Amino acid sequence: MKNILVIGGGAVGLCAAHSLRASGCSVTVVERGEIGEGASLHNAGLIVPSHFVPLAAPGMVMLGLRWMLRPDSPFYIKPRLDPDLLTWLWQFAQASTSGRTERAIPLLRDMSIASLALYDELASMPGMEFGFRRNGLLMLFRTGHGREGSLGMARQASNIGIEARVLDRDGLQEIEPGVSFTALGGVYYPGDAHMTPALFVDRLRAHVEKEGVRFVSSTRVTGFVTRPSGITAVTTTGGTYAADEFVLAGGAWSPLIVRSLRLQIPMQPGKGYSVTVRNPPVLPRIPMLLEEARVAVTPMGDRLRLSGTMELAGFDTSINARRVRALLGSVPAYLGGLGARLLEKGEIWAGLRPCTPDGLPFIGRFRNYDNLIAATGHAMVGMSLAPITGKLVAEIVHGRVPSIDLHLLRPDRYR
Ligand SMILES: Cc1cc2nc3c(=O)[nH]c(=O)nc-3n(C[C@H](O)[C@H](O)[C@H](O)COP(=O)(O)OP(=O)(O)OC[C@H]3O[C@@H](n4cnc5c(N)ncnc54)[C@H](O)[C@@H]3O)c2cc1C
């Protein structure tokens, strides 16, 4: 039986542990803090085949520059002379071409469709109730410009086989009668789904633990014991752990974890906020994305969660009240009955997305360390793609042909 050590207990690490255990491996997960305490606990919980365009896409650099000048915009880069950040921004600009985006689109589509099917399987397992609902997603717009962007995306979706229905305000009202819409209209993506991320993490952890996965929490991986072209053990704050294979699932911290191995996996932590309101006066059935504001609105049981913003501000999870207010203040222009003052009573959380310059994760073996497998860098779609990433990790470990072509995801692509 192969012995696998997974570094990081977020959604990706847990899904890797699940697939590895189910395929007969002995698995240990080492987590610096508590399981799920990175980005995987209180995010928007959207599982979105409709998000087939990577963050690095044509027009994003100009949009980012425009947004940077507004203190309440959804995107912000904290000005600083950090060589890693400057290199990342350069690589991001290089990746934001139509050629590279076109190549990434079918890959992201196939990964998220495969992942959604795995969510179906996970949700049908005993004890795995995590608020998984296949209710689709509404992309709402409030301006002519937003309409143009949303309709363009809907056309692109249809061209690659993802169903998208354009709706005016009456159409929105029909599909979600309990909500009073102030948006101009929207696009409905019936193939999307959502869930409650904290429940997912909790239930999956309990399931894999019962299946025999061992968890070592409050223990930070500090380094590696190496052999020629491989790794024999990790050193941690709680001793040394040997294994046959190692999975790097450290989210935004992954580049720091492998720094001593001199591996180049460029990534920036992209801070986002969520605000969760219990028993709101309006509780839709279908989650929504507010196009111009870049805010997600997700129903989770008796709660409503609003999530958004992307701040490249380093490893800083402090709450910027001005940005949170801007996030909440954007909602009434799309949805009636949800005033910003009411929403301010919600619980605020900040998480760091692991953002790669080309918007694609790193999945695969490293060339110089043949028993170290990357499973990280999923940026805004780490919950969507966690199950397929876990499956791919297991396929790699067992030497099977991966069910998704991993060429564009090679962890050495920035060497
Ligand atoms: C506001 C917001 C909303 C989002 N909404 C969505 C959404 O709707 N849909 C979607 O698909 N994605 C969404 N995301 C993105 C998603 O949350 C992430 O992509 C995903 O959680 C990443 O999972 P992960 O397991 O790679 O990383 P993490 O969950 O961050 O896990 C990494 C783990 O590694 C641990 N770790 C770090 N260093 C060490 C070390 N040295 N030793 C041991 N352990 C270590 C950390 O403590 C952490 O628990 C959102 C993110 C944010 C911030």
CSV table of C-alpha atoms and ligand atoms in Angstrom, one decimal:
chain,number,residue,atom,x,y,z
A,1,MET,CA,0.0,0.0,0.0
A,2,LYS,CA,1.4,3.4,-1.0
A,3,ASN,CA,1.9,5.9,1.8
A,4,ILE,CA,0.9,9.4,0.9
A,5,LEU,CA,1.4,12.7,2.8
A,6,VAL,CA,-0.9,15.6,1.9
A,7,ILE,CA,0.3,19.0,2.9
A,8,GLY,CA,-2.7,21.3,3.6
A,9,GLY,CA,-6.2,20.4,4.9
A,10,GLY,CA,-8.3,22.7,2.7
A,11,ALA,CA,-10.9,21.6,0.2
A,12,VAL,CA,-8.2,20.4,-2.3
A,13,GLY,CA,-6.2,18.5,0.3
A,14,LEU,CA,-9.4,16.8,1.6
A,15,CYS,CA,-10.5,15.8,-1.9
A,16,ALA,CA,-7.1,14.5,-2.6
A,17,ALA,CA,-7.1,12.5,0.6
A,18,HIS,CA,-10.6,11.2,-0.3
A,19,SER,CA,-9.6,10.0,-3.8
A,20,LEU,CA,-6.3,8.6,-2.6
A,21,ARG,CA,-7.9,6.6,0.3
A,22,ALA,CA,-10.7,5.4,-2.0
A,23,SER,CA,-8.0,4.0,-4.4
A,24,GLY,CA,-6.3,2.1,-1.6
A,25,CYS,CA,-3.5,4.4,-0.3
A,26,SER,CA,-2.6,5.1,3.2
A,27,VAL,CA,-3.0,8.8,3.7
A,28,THR,CA,-1.9,11.4,6.3
A,29,VAL,CA,-2.9,15.1,6.0
A,30,VAL,CA,-0.7,17.6,7.8
A,31,GLU,CA,-2.4,20.9,8.4
A,32,ARG,CA,-0.8,24.0,9.9
A,33,GLY,CA,-3.9,25.1,11.8
A,34,GLU,CA,-7.4,23.5,11.8
A,35,ILE,CA,-8.8,21.7,8.9
A,36,GLY,CA,-10.3,24.1,6.4
A,37,GLU,CA,-9.0,27.2,8.0
A,38,GLY,CA,-7.5,28.6,4.8
A,39,ALA,CA,-9.8,29.7,2.0
A,40,SER,CA,-12.1,26.8,2.1
A,41,LEU,CA,-14.5,27.5,5.0
A,42,HIS,CA,-16.6,30.6,4.3
A,43,ASN,CA,-16.3,31.3,0.6
A,44,ALA,CA,-19.3,31.7,-1.9
A,45,GLY,CA,-19.7,27.9,-2.3
A,46,LEU,CA,-20.4,28.1,-6.0
A,47,ILE,CA,-19.7,25.1,-8.3
A,48,VAL,CA,-19.6,26.8,-11.6
A,49,PRO,CA,-19.1,25.3,-15.1
A,50,SER,CA,-20.2,28.8,-16.2
A,51,HIS,CA,-16.8,30.1,-15.0
A,52,PHE,CA,-14.9,28.8,-18.0
A,53,VAL,CA,-12.8,32.0,-18.6
A,54,PRO,CA,-9.6,32.2,-16.5
A,55,LEU,CA,-8.9,35.3,-14.4
A,56,ALA,CA,-6.1,36.2,-16.9
A,57,ALA,CA,-8.2,37.1,-19.9
A,58,PRO,CA,-8.1,39.9,-22.6
A,59,GLY,CA,-9.1,43.2,-21.1
A,60,MET,CA,-8.4,42.2,-17.5
A,61,VAL,CA,-5.2,44.3,-17.3
A,62,MET,CA,-6.9,47.5,-18.4
A,63,LEU,CA,-9.9,46.8,-16.2
A,64,GLY,CA,-7.5,46.1,-13.3
A,65,LEU,CA,-5.7,49.4,-13.9
A,66,ARG,CA,-8.9,51.3,-14.0
A,67,TRP,CA,-10.3,49.6,-10.8
A,68,MET,CA,-7.0,50.2,-9.0
A,69,LEU,CA,-7.7,53.9,-9.0
A,70,ARG,CA,-10.9,53.5,-7.0
A,71,PRO,CA,-10.6,52.7,-3.3
A,72,ASP,CA,-14.0,51.0,-3.3
A,73,SER,CA,-13.5,48.9,-6.5
A,74,PRO,CA,-13.8,45.1,-6.5
A,75,PHE,CA,-10.0,44.8,-7.4
A,76,TYR,CA,-7.1,46.3,-5.6
A,77,ILE,CA,-3.3,45.9,-5.6
A,78,LYS,CA,-1.5,47.2,-2.5
A,79,PRO,CA,1.3,49.3,-3.9
A,80,ARG,CA,4.7,47.8,-2.9
A,81,LEU,CA,8.1,47.0,-4.4
A,82,ASP,CA,7.8,43.2,-4.0
A,83,PRO,CA,9.8,41.4,-6.8
A,84,ASP,CA,7.5,38.3,-6.6
A,85,LEU,CA,4.4,40.6,-7.1
A,86,LEU,CA,6.0,42.5,-10.0
A,87,THR,CA,7.0,39.2,-11.7
A,88,TRP,CA,3.5,37.8,-11.1
A,89,LEU,CA,1.9,41.0,-12.7
A,90,TRP,CA,4.2,40.7,-15.7
A,91,GLN,CA,3.3,37.0,-16.1
A,92,PHE,CA,-0.4,37.9,-15.7
A,93,ALA,CA,-0.2,40.5,-18.5
A,94,GLN,CA,1.6,37.9,-20.7
A,95,ALA,CA,-1.1,35.3,-20.1
A,96,SER,CA,-4.0,37.7,-20.7
A,97,THR,CA,-4.1,37.1,-24.5
A,98,SER,CA,-6.9,35.7,-26.5
A,99,GLY,CA,-4.8,32.8,-27.7
A,100,ARG,CA,-4.0,31.6,-24.2
A,101,THR,CA,-7.5,32.2,-22.9
A,102,GLU,CA,-9.0,30.2,-25.8
A,103,ARG,CA,-6.7,27.3,-24.9
A,104,ALA,CA,-7.7,27.5,-21.2
A,105,ILE,CA,-11.5,27.6,-21.8
A,106,PRO,CA,-12.2,24.0,-22.8
A,107,LEU,CA,-9.9,22.8,-20.1
A,108,LEU,CA,-11.7,24.7,-17.4
A,109,ARG,CA,-15.1,23.7,-18.8
A,110,ASP,CA,-14.1,20.0,-18.8
A,111,MET,CA,-12.6,20.1,-15.3
A,112,SER,CA,-15.6,21.8,-13.8
A,113,ILE,CA,-18.1,19.5,-15.5
A,114,ALA,CA,-16.2,16.5,-14.3
A,115,SER,CA,-16.0,18.0,-10.8
A,116,LEU,CA,-19.7,18.6,-10.7
A,117,ALA,CA,-20.3,14.9,-11.5
A,118,LEU,CA,-18.0,14.0,-8.6
A,119,TYR,CA,-20.0,16.4,-6.3
A,120,ASP,CA,-23.1,14.4,-7.2
A,121,GLU,CA,-21.4,11.3,-6.1
A,122,LEU,CA,-20.1,12.9,-2.9
A,123,ALA,CA,-23.5,14.3,-2.0
A,124,SER,CA,-25.1,10.9,-2.4
A,125,MET,CA,-22.8,9.2,0.1
A,126,PRO,CA,-24.2,8.5,3.6
A,127,GLY,CA,-23.7,11.4,6.1
A,128,MET,CA,-22.6,13.8,3.3
A,129,GLU,CA,-25.3,16.5,3.5
A,130,PHE,CA,-23.5,19.7,2.8
A,131,GLY,CA,-26.2,21.9,1.3
A,132,PHE,CA,-25.4,20.8,-2.3
A,133,ARG,CA,-28.1,22.1,-4.6
A,134,ARG,CA,-28.2,22.0,-8.4
A,135,ASN,CA,-30.3,25.2,-8.7
A,136,GLY,CA,-28.2,26.9,-11.4
A,137,LEU,CA,-26.8,30.4,-11.2
A,138,LEU,CA,-28.2,33.8,-12.2
A,139,MET,CA,-25.8,36.4,-13.5
A,140,LEU,CA,-27.5,39.8,-13.0
A,141,PHE,CA,-26.6,43.0,-14.7
A,142,ARG,CA,-27.8,46.6,-14.0
A,143,THR,CA,-26.2,48.6,-16.8
A,144,GLY,CA,-26.1,48.5,-20.6
A,145,HIS,CA,-22.4,47.8,-20.4
A,146,GLY,CA,-23.0,45.0,-18.0
A,147,ARG,CA,-25.7,43.6,-20.3
A,148,GLU,CA,-23.3,43.6,-23.2
A,149,GLY,CA,-20.6,41.7,-21.2
A,150,SER,CA,-23.1,39.2,-19.8
A,151,LEU,CA,-24.7,38.5,-23.2
A,152,GLY,CA,-21.3,38.1,-24.7
A,153,MET,CA,-20.4,35.5,-22.1
A,154,ALA,CA,-23.7,33.8,-22.6
A,155,ARG,CA,-23.0,33.5,-26.3
A,156,GLN,CA,-19.5,32.1,-25.6
A,157,ALA,CA,-21.1,29.6,-23.1
A,158,SER,CA,-23.6,28.4,-25.7
A,159,ASN,CA,-20.7,28.0,-28.3
A,160,ILE,CA,-18.9,25.6,-25.9
A,161,GLY,CA,-22.0,23.6,-24.9
A,162,ILE,CA,-22.9,25.3,-21.6
A,163,GLU,CA,-26.6,26.2,-21.5
A,164,ALA,CA,-27.3,29.9,-20.9
A,165,ARG,CA,-30.7,31.6,-21.0
A,166,VAL,CA,-30.9,35.4,-21.3
A,167,LEU,CA,-33.7,36.9,-19.2
A,168,ASP,CA,-35.3,40.4,-18.8
A,169,ARG,CA,-36.5,41.6,-15.4
A,170,ASP,CA,-39.9,39.8,-15.9
A,171,GLY,CA,-38.0,36.6,-16.7
A,172,LEU,CA,-36.0,36.9,-13.5
A,173,GLN,CA,-39.1,37.5,-11.6
A,174,GLU,CA,-40.7,34.3,-13.1
A,175,ILE,CA,-37.7,32.1,-12.3
A,176,GLU,CA,-37.2,33.5,-8.7
A,177,PRO,CA,-40.7,34.8,-7.7
A,178,GLY,CA,-39.7,35.4,-4.0
A,179,VAL,CA,-37.2,38.1,-4.9
A,180,SER,CA,-37.9,41.6,-6.0
A,181,PHE,CA,-35.3,42.4,-8.7
A,182,THR,CA,-34.0,45.9,-9.4
A,183,ALA,CA,-31.4,44.6,-11.9
A,184,LEU,CA,-32.1,45.2,-15.7
A,185,GLY,CA,-31.9,41.5,-16.4
A,186,GLY,CA,-29.7,38.5,-16.3
A,187,VAL,CA,-28.4,35.2,-17.7
A,188,TYR,CA,-29.5,31.9,-16.1
A,189,TYR,CA,-27.0,29.1,-16.1
A,190,PRO,CA,-29.0,26.0,-15.2
A,191,GLY,CA,-26.0,23.7,-15.1
A,192,ASP,CA,-24.3,25.4,-12.0
A,193,ALA,CA,-24.7,24.3,-8.4
A,194,HIS,CA,-23.9,25.6,-4.9
A,195,MET,CA,-23.2,24.3,-1.4
A,196,THR,CA,-22.2,25.3,2.1
A,197,PRO,CA,-18.4,25.1,2.1
A,198,ALA,CA,-18.0,24.8,5.9
A,199,LEU,CA,-20.4,21.8,5.9
A,200,PHE,CA,-18.5,20.3,2.9
A,201,VAL,CA,-15.2,20.5,4.7
A,202,ASP,CA,-16.6,19.2,8.0
A,203,ARG,CA,-18.5,16.2,6.4
A,204,LEU,CA,-15.7,15.2,4.1
A,205,ARG,CA,-13.2,15.3,6.9
A,206,ALA,CA,-15.4,13.1,9.0
A,207,HIS,CA,-16.0,10.7,6.1
A,208,VAL,CA,-12.3,10.3,5.2
A,209,GLU,CA,-11.3,10.0,8.9
A,210,LYS,CA,-13.7,7.2,9.3
A,211,GLU,CA,-12.2,5.6,6.2
A,212,GLY,CA,-8.8,5.7,7.9
A,213,VAL,CA,-7.2,9.0,6.8
A,214,ARG,CA,-5.0,10.3,9.6
A,215,PHE,CA,-5.1,14.0,10.4
A,216,VAL,CA,-2.2,15.9,12.0
A,217,SER,CA,-3.5,19.4,12.8
A,218,SER,CA,-1.8,22.4,14.3
A,219,THR,CA,1.4,21.2,12.7
A,220,ARG,CA,3.3,23.3,10.1
A,221,VAL,CA,5.4,21.7,7.4
A,222,THR,CA,8.8,23.5,7.7
A,223,GLY,CA,11.0,21.7,5.2
A,224,PHE,CA,11.8,18.6,3.3
A,225,VAL,CA,14.3,15.7,3.6
A,226,THR,CA,15.4,15.0,0.0
A,227,ARG,CA,17.2,12.3,-1.9
A,228,PRO,CA,18.4,12.6,-5.5
A,229,SER,CA,15.4,13.7,-7.6
A,230,GLY,CA,12.9,13.1,-4.8
A,231,ILE,CA,11.7,13.6,-1.2
A,232,THR,CA,11.8,11.1,1.6
A,233,ALA,CA,10.1,13.1,4.4
A,234,VAL,CA,8.7,16.4,5.5
A,235,THR,CA,10.0,18.2,8.6
A,236,THR,CA,7.3,19.8,10.7
A,237,THR,CA,6.8,21.7,13.9
A,238,GLY,CA,5.7,18.3,15.3
A,239,GLY,CA,8.5,16.0,14.0
A,240,THR,CA,9.4,14.3,10.7
A,241,TYR,CA,7.0,12.4,8.6
A,242,ALA,CA,8.2,10.0,5.9
A,243,ALA,CA,6.0,8.9,2.9
A,244,ASP,CA,6.3,7.4,-0.6
A,245,GLU,CA,4.6,10.4,-2.2
A,246,PHE,CA,3.8,14.0,-1.2
A,247,VAL,CA,0.9,16.2,-2.3
A,248,LEU,CA,1.3,19.9,-2.2
A,249,ALA,CA,-2.2,21.3,-1.3
A,250,GLY,CA,-1.1,24.4,0.7
A,251,GLY,CA,-3.4,26.9,-1.1
A,252,ALA,CA,-2.0,30.4,-1.2
A,253,TRP,CA,0.9,29.3,1.0
A,254,SER,CA,2.2,26.7,-1.4
A,255,PRO,CA,5.1,28.7,-2.8
A,256,LEU,CA,6.4,29.4,0.7
A,257,ILE,CA,6.1,25.7,1.6
A,258,VAL,CA,8.4,24.6,-1.3
A,259,ARG,CA,10.7,27.6,-1.2
A,260,SER,CA,13.5,25.6,0.3
A,261,LEU,CA,13.3,23.2,-2.7
A,262,ARG,CA,13.8,26.2,-5.1
A,263,LEU,CA,10.7,25.4,-7.0
A,264,GLN,CA,9.0,28.3,-9.0
A,265,ILE,CA,5.3,28.2,-8.6
A,266,PRO,CA,4.3,31.9,-8.9
A,267,MET,CA,1.2,32.7,-6.9
A,268,GLN,CA,-0.3,35.7,-5.1
A,269,PRO,CA,-2.8,35.5,-2.3
A,270,GLY,CA,-6.0,37.2,-3.6
A,271,LYS,CA,-7.9,38.4,-0.6
A,272,GLY,CA,-11.7,38.2,-0.7
A,273,TYR,CA,-14.4,38.9,1.9
A,274,SER,CA,-17.7,37.2,2.7
A,275,VAL,CA,-20.5,38.6,4.8
A,276,THR,CA,-23.1,36.0,6.1
A,277,VAL,CA,-26.5,37.2,7.2
A,278,ARG,CA,-28.8,34.8,9.2
A,279,ASN,CA,-32.5,34.9,8.4
A,280,PRO,CA,-32.4,37.7,5.9
A,281,PRO,CA,-35.8,39.2,4.7
A,282,VAL,CA,-35.0,37.9,1.2
A,283,LEU,CA,-33.7,34.3,0.7
A,284,PRO,CA,-33.5,33.3,-2.9
A,285,ARG,CA,-33.3,29.7,-4.1
A,286,ILE,CA,-30.9,30.4,-6.9
A,287,PRO,CA,-27.4,31.9,-6.2
A,288,MET,CA,-26.5,35.0,-8.1
A,289,LEU,CA,-23.6,36.9,-9.4
A,290,LEU,CA,-23.8,40.7,-9.7
A,291,GLU,CA,-21.9,41.4,-12.9
A,292,GLU,CA,-20.7,45.0,-12.5
A,293,ALA,CA,-20.0,44.7,-8.8
A,294,ARG,CA,-18.4,41.2,-9.0
A,295,VAL,CA,-20.3,40.1,-5.9
A,296,ALA,CA,-21.7,36.6,-5.3
A,297,VAL,CA,-25.0,36.1,-3.4
A,298,THR,CA,-25.4,32.6,-2.2
A,299,PRO,CA,-28.3,31.1,-0.2
A,300,MET,CA,-27.0,28.6,2.4
A,301,GLY,CA,-29.8,27.1,4.5
A,302,ASP,CA,-31.3,29.9,6.6
A,303,ARG,CA,-28.4,32.2,5.7
A,304,LEU,CA,-27.4,34.5,2.8
A,305,ARG,CA,-23.8,35.0,2.0
A,306,LEU,CA,-22.4,37.9,0.0
A,307,SER,CA,-18.8,37.5,-1.3
A,308,GLY,CA,-16.4,39.5,-3.4
A,309,THR,CA,-13.4,41.7,-3.9
A,310,MET,CA,-9.9,40.6,-5.0
A,311,GLU,CA,-7.1,42.3,-3.1
A,312,LEU,CA,-3.5,41.6,-3.9
A,313,ALA,CA,-2.1,42.7,-0.6
A,314,GLY,CA,0.2,39.9,0.5
A,315,PHE,CA,-0.6,37.5,3.4
A,316,ASP,CA,-2.9,39.9,5.1
A,317,THR,CA,-6.4,38.8,6.2
A,318,SER,CA,-7.3,42.0,8.0
A,319,ILE,CA,-10.8,43.4,7.1
A,320,ASN,CA,-10.9,46.7,5.1
A,321,ALA,CA,-14.2,48.1,6.2
A,322,ARG,CA,-14.4,50.5,3.2
A,323,ARG,CA,-14.3,47.6,0.8
A,324,VAL,CA,-16.8,45.5,2.7
A,325,ARG,CA,-19.2,48.5,2.8
A,326,ALA,CA,-18.7,48.9,-1.0
A,327,LEU,CA,-19.5,45.2,-1.5
A,328,LEU,CA,-22.7,45.4,0.6
A,329,GLY,CA,-23.6,48.8,-0.9
A,330,SER,CA,-23.7,47.3,-4.4
A,331,VAL,CA,-26.5,44.9,-3.7
A,332,PRO,CA,-29.6,47.1,-3.7
A,333,ALA,CA,-29.0,48.1,-7.3
A,334,TYR,CA,-29.7,44.4,-8.2
A,335,LEU,CA,-32.0,43.1,-5.5
A,336,GLY,CA,-34.7,44.9,-3.5
A,337,GLY,CA,-35.2,44.4,0.2
A,338,LEU,CA,-31.5,43.9,1.0
A,339,GLY,CA,-30.4,47.3,2.2
A,340,ALA,CA,-26.7,47.7,3.1
A,341,ARG,CA,-27.5,48.6,6.7
A,342,LEU,CA,-29.3,45.3,7.2
A,343,LEU,CA,-26.4,43.4,5.6
A,344,GLU,CA,-23.9,45.1,7.9
A,345,LYS,CA,-25.2,42.9,10.7
A,346,GLY,CA,-23.6,39.9,9.1
A,347,GLU,CA,-20.5,37.9,10.0
A,348,ILE,CA,-17.5,39.1,8.1
A,349,TRP,CA,-14.7,36.7,6.9
A,350,ALA,CA,-11.6,37.1,4.8
A,351,GLY,CA,-9.9,34.4,2.8
A,352,LEU,CA,-6.9,34.2,0.5
A,353,ARG,CA,-7.3,32.7,-2.9
A,354,PRO,CA,-4.3,31.0,-4.4
A,355,CYS,CA,-3.9,33.0,-7.6
A,356,THR,CA,-1.6,31.9,-10.4
A,357,PRO,CA,-0.6,34.4,-13.2
A,358,ASP,CA,-2.4,32.5,-16.0
A,359,GLY,CA,-5.5,31.6,-13.9
A,360,LEU,CA,-4.9,27.9,-14.1
A,361,PRO,CA,-4.0,25.6,-11.2
A,362,PHE,CA,-0.8,23.6,-10.9
A,363,ILE,CA,-1.5,19.9,-11.1
A,364,GLY,CA,1.1,17.3,-11.7
A,365,ARG,CA,4.5,16.0,-10.7
A,366,PHE,CA,7.5,18.3,-10.4
A,367,ARG,CA,10.3,17.4,-12.7
A,368,ASN,CA,13.1,17.7,-10.1
A,369,TYR,CA,11.2,15.9,-7.3
A,370,ASP,CA,9.4,13.0,-8.9
A,371,ASN,CA,7.3,12.0,-5.8
A,372,LEU,CA,6.0,15.6,-5.1
A,373,ILE,CA,2.7,16.3,-6.8
A,374,ALA,CA,1.3,19.8,-7.0
A,375,ALA,CA,-2.5,20.3,-6.4
A,376,THR,CA,-2.8,24.0,-5.9
A,377,GLY,CA,-3.4,27.5,-7.4
A,378,HIS,CA,-7.1,27.2,-8.1
A,379,ALA,CA,-7.8,30.9,-7.5
A,380,MET,CA,-11.5,31.7,-7.6
A,381,VAL,CA,-12.6,28.2,-8.5
A,382,GLY,CA,-11.0,26.0,-5.9
A,383,MET,CA,-14.2,24.7,-4.5
A,384,SER,CA,-15.6,24.0,-8.0
A,385,LEU,CA,-12.4,22.1,-9.0
A,386,ALA,CA,-11.4,20.4,-5.7
A,387,PRO,CA,-13.1,17.0,-6.4
A,388,ILE,CA,-11.6,16.6,-9.9
A,389,THR,CA,-8.2,17.7,-8.6
A,390,GLY,CA,-8.4,15.0,-6.0
A,391,LYS,CA,-9.3,12.4,-8.6
A,392,LEU,CA,-6.4,13.6,-10.9
A,393,VAL,CA,-3.9,13.4,-7.9
A,394,ALA,CA,-5.0,9.7,-7.4
A,395,GLU,CA,-4.6,9.0,-11.1
A,396,ILE,CA,-1.1,10.4,-11.1
A,397,VAL,CA,-0.1,8.5,-8.0
A,398,HIS,CA,-1.3,5.2,-9.5
A,399,GLY,CA,0.4,6.0,-12.9
A,400,ARG,CA,-2.9,6.0,-14.7
A,401,VAL,CA,-3.6,8.1,-17.8
A,402,PRO,CA,-5.2,11.3,-16.3
A,403,SER,CA,-8.8,11.7,-17.1
A,404,ILE,CA,-8.1,15.4,-18.0
A,405,ASP,CA,-5.1,16.5,-20.2
A,406,LEU,CA,-2.7,18.0,-17.7
A,407,HIS,CA,-0.4,19.7,-20.2
A,408,LEU,CA,-1.5,23.3,-19.4
A,409,LEU,CA,-1.4,22.6,-15.7
A,410,ARG,CA,2.2,21.5,-15.4
A,411,PRO,CA,3.7,22.8,-12.2
A,412,ASP,CA,7.1,23.5,-13.9
A,413,ARG,CA,5.6,25.8,-16.6
A,414,TYR,CA,7.2,28.9,-15.1
A,415,ARG,CA,10.7,27.4,-14.6
B,1,LIG,C1,-14.4,35.4,-0.8
B,1,LIG,C2,-14.1,34.1,-1.5
B,1,LIG,C3,-15.1,33.5,-2.2
B,1,LIG,C4,-14.8,32.4,-3.0
B,1,LIG,N1,-15.9,31.7,-3.6
B,1,LIG,C5,-15.6,30.6,-4.3
B,1,LIG,C6,-16.7,29.9,-5.0
B,1,LIG,O1,-17.8,30.3,-5.0
B,1,LIG,N2,-16.4,28.8,-5.7
B,1,LIG,C7,-15.1,28.3,-5.8
B,1,LIG,O2,-14.9,27.3,-6.5
B,1,LIG,N3,-14.1,28.9,-5.1
B,1,LIG,C8,-14.3,30.0,-4.4
B,1,LIG,N4,-13.3,30.7,-3.8
B,1,LIG,C9,-11.9,30.1,-3.9
B,1,LIG,C10,-11.7,29.0,-3.0
B,1,LIG,O3,-12.1,29.3,-1.7
B,1,LIG,C11,-10.3,28.5,-3.0
B,1,LIG,O4,-9.8,28.4,-4.4
B,1,LIG,C12,-10.1,27.2,-2.3
B,1,LIG,O5,-10.7,27.2,-1.0
B,1,LIG,C13,-8.6,26.8,-2.3
B,1,LIG,O6,-8.6,25.6,-1.6
B,1,LIG,P1,-7.2,25.0,-1.2
B,1,LIG,O7,-7.4,23.7,-0.5
B,1,LIG,O8,-6.3,25.0,-2.3
B,1,LIG,O9,-6.5,26.1,-0.2
B,1,LIG,P2,-6.9,26.4,1.3
B,1,LIG,O10,-8.3,26.1,1.6
B,1,LIG,O11,-6.4,27.7,1.6
B,1,LIG,O12,-6.1,25.3,2.1
B,1,LIG,C14,-4.7,25.3,2.2
B,1,LIG,C15,-4.4,24.8,3.6
B,1,LIG,O13,-2.9,24.7,3.7
B,1,LIG,C16,-2.6,25.0,5.1
B,1,LIG,N5,-1.2,25.3,5.1
B,1,LIG,C17,-0.5,26.4,4.7
B,1,LIG,N6,0.8,26.3,5.0
B,1,LIG,C18,1.0,25.1,5.6
B,1,LIG,C19,2.2,24.5,6.1
B,1,LIG,N7,3.4,25.0,6.0
B,1,LIG,N8,2.0,23.2,6.6
B,1,LIG,C20,0.8,22.6,6.7
B,1,LIG,N9,-0.4,23.2,6.2
B,1,LIG,C21,-0.2,24.4,5.7
B,1,LIG,C22,-3.5,26.2,5.4
B,1,LIG,O14,-3.6,26.4,6.8
B,1,LIG,C23,-4.8,25.8,4.7
B,1,LIG,O15,-5.7,25.1,5.6
B,1,LIG,C24,-13.5,31.8,-3.0
B,1,LIG,C25,-12.5,32.4,-2.2
B,1,LIG,C26,-12.8,33.6,-1.5
B,1,LIG,C27,-11.7,34.2,-0.7
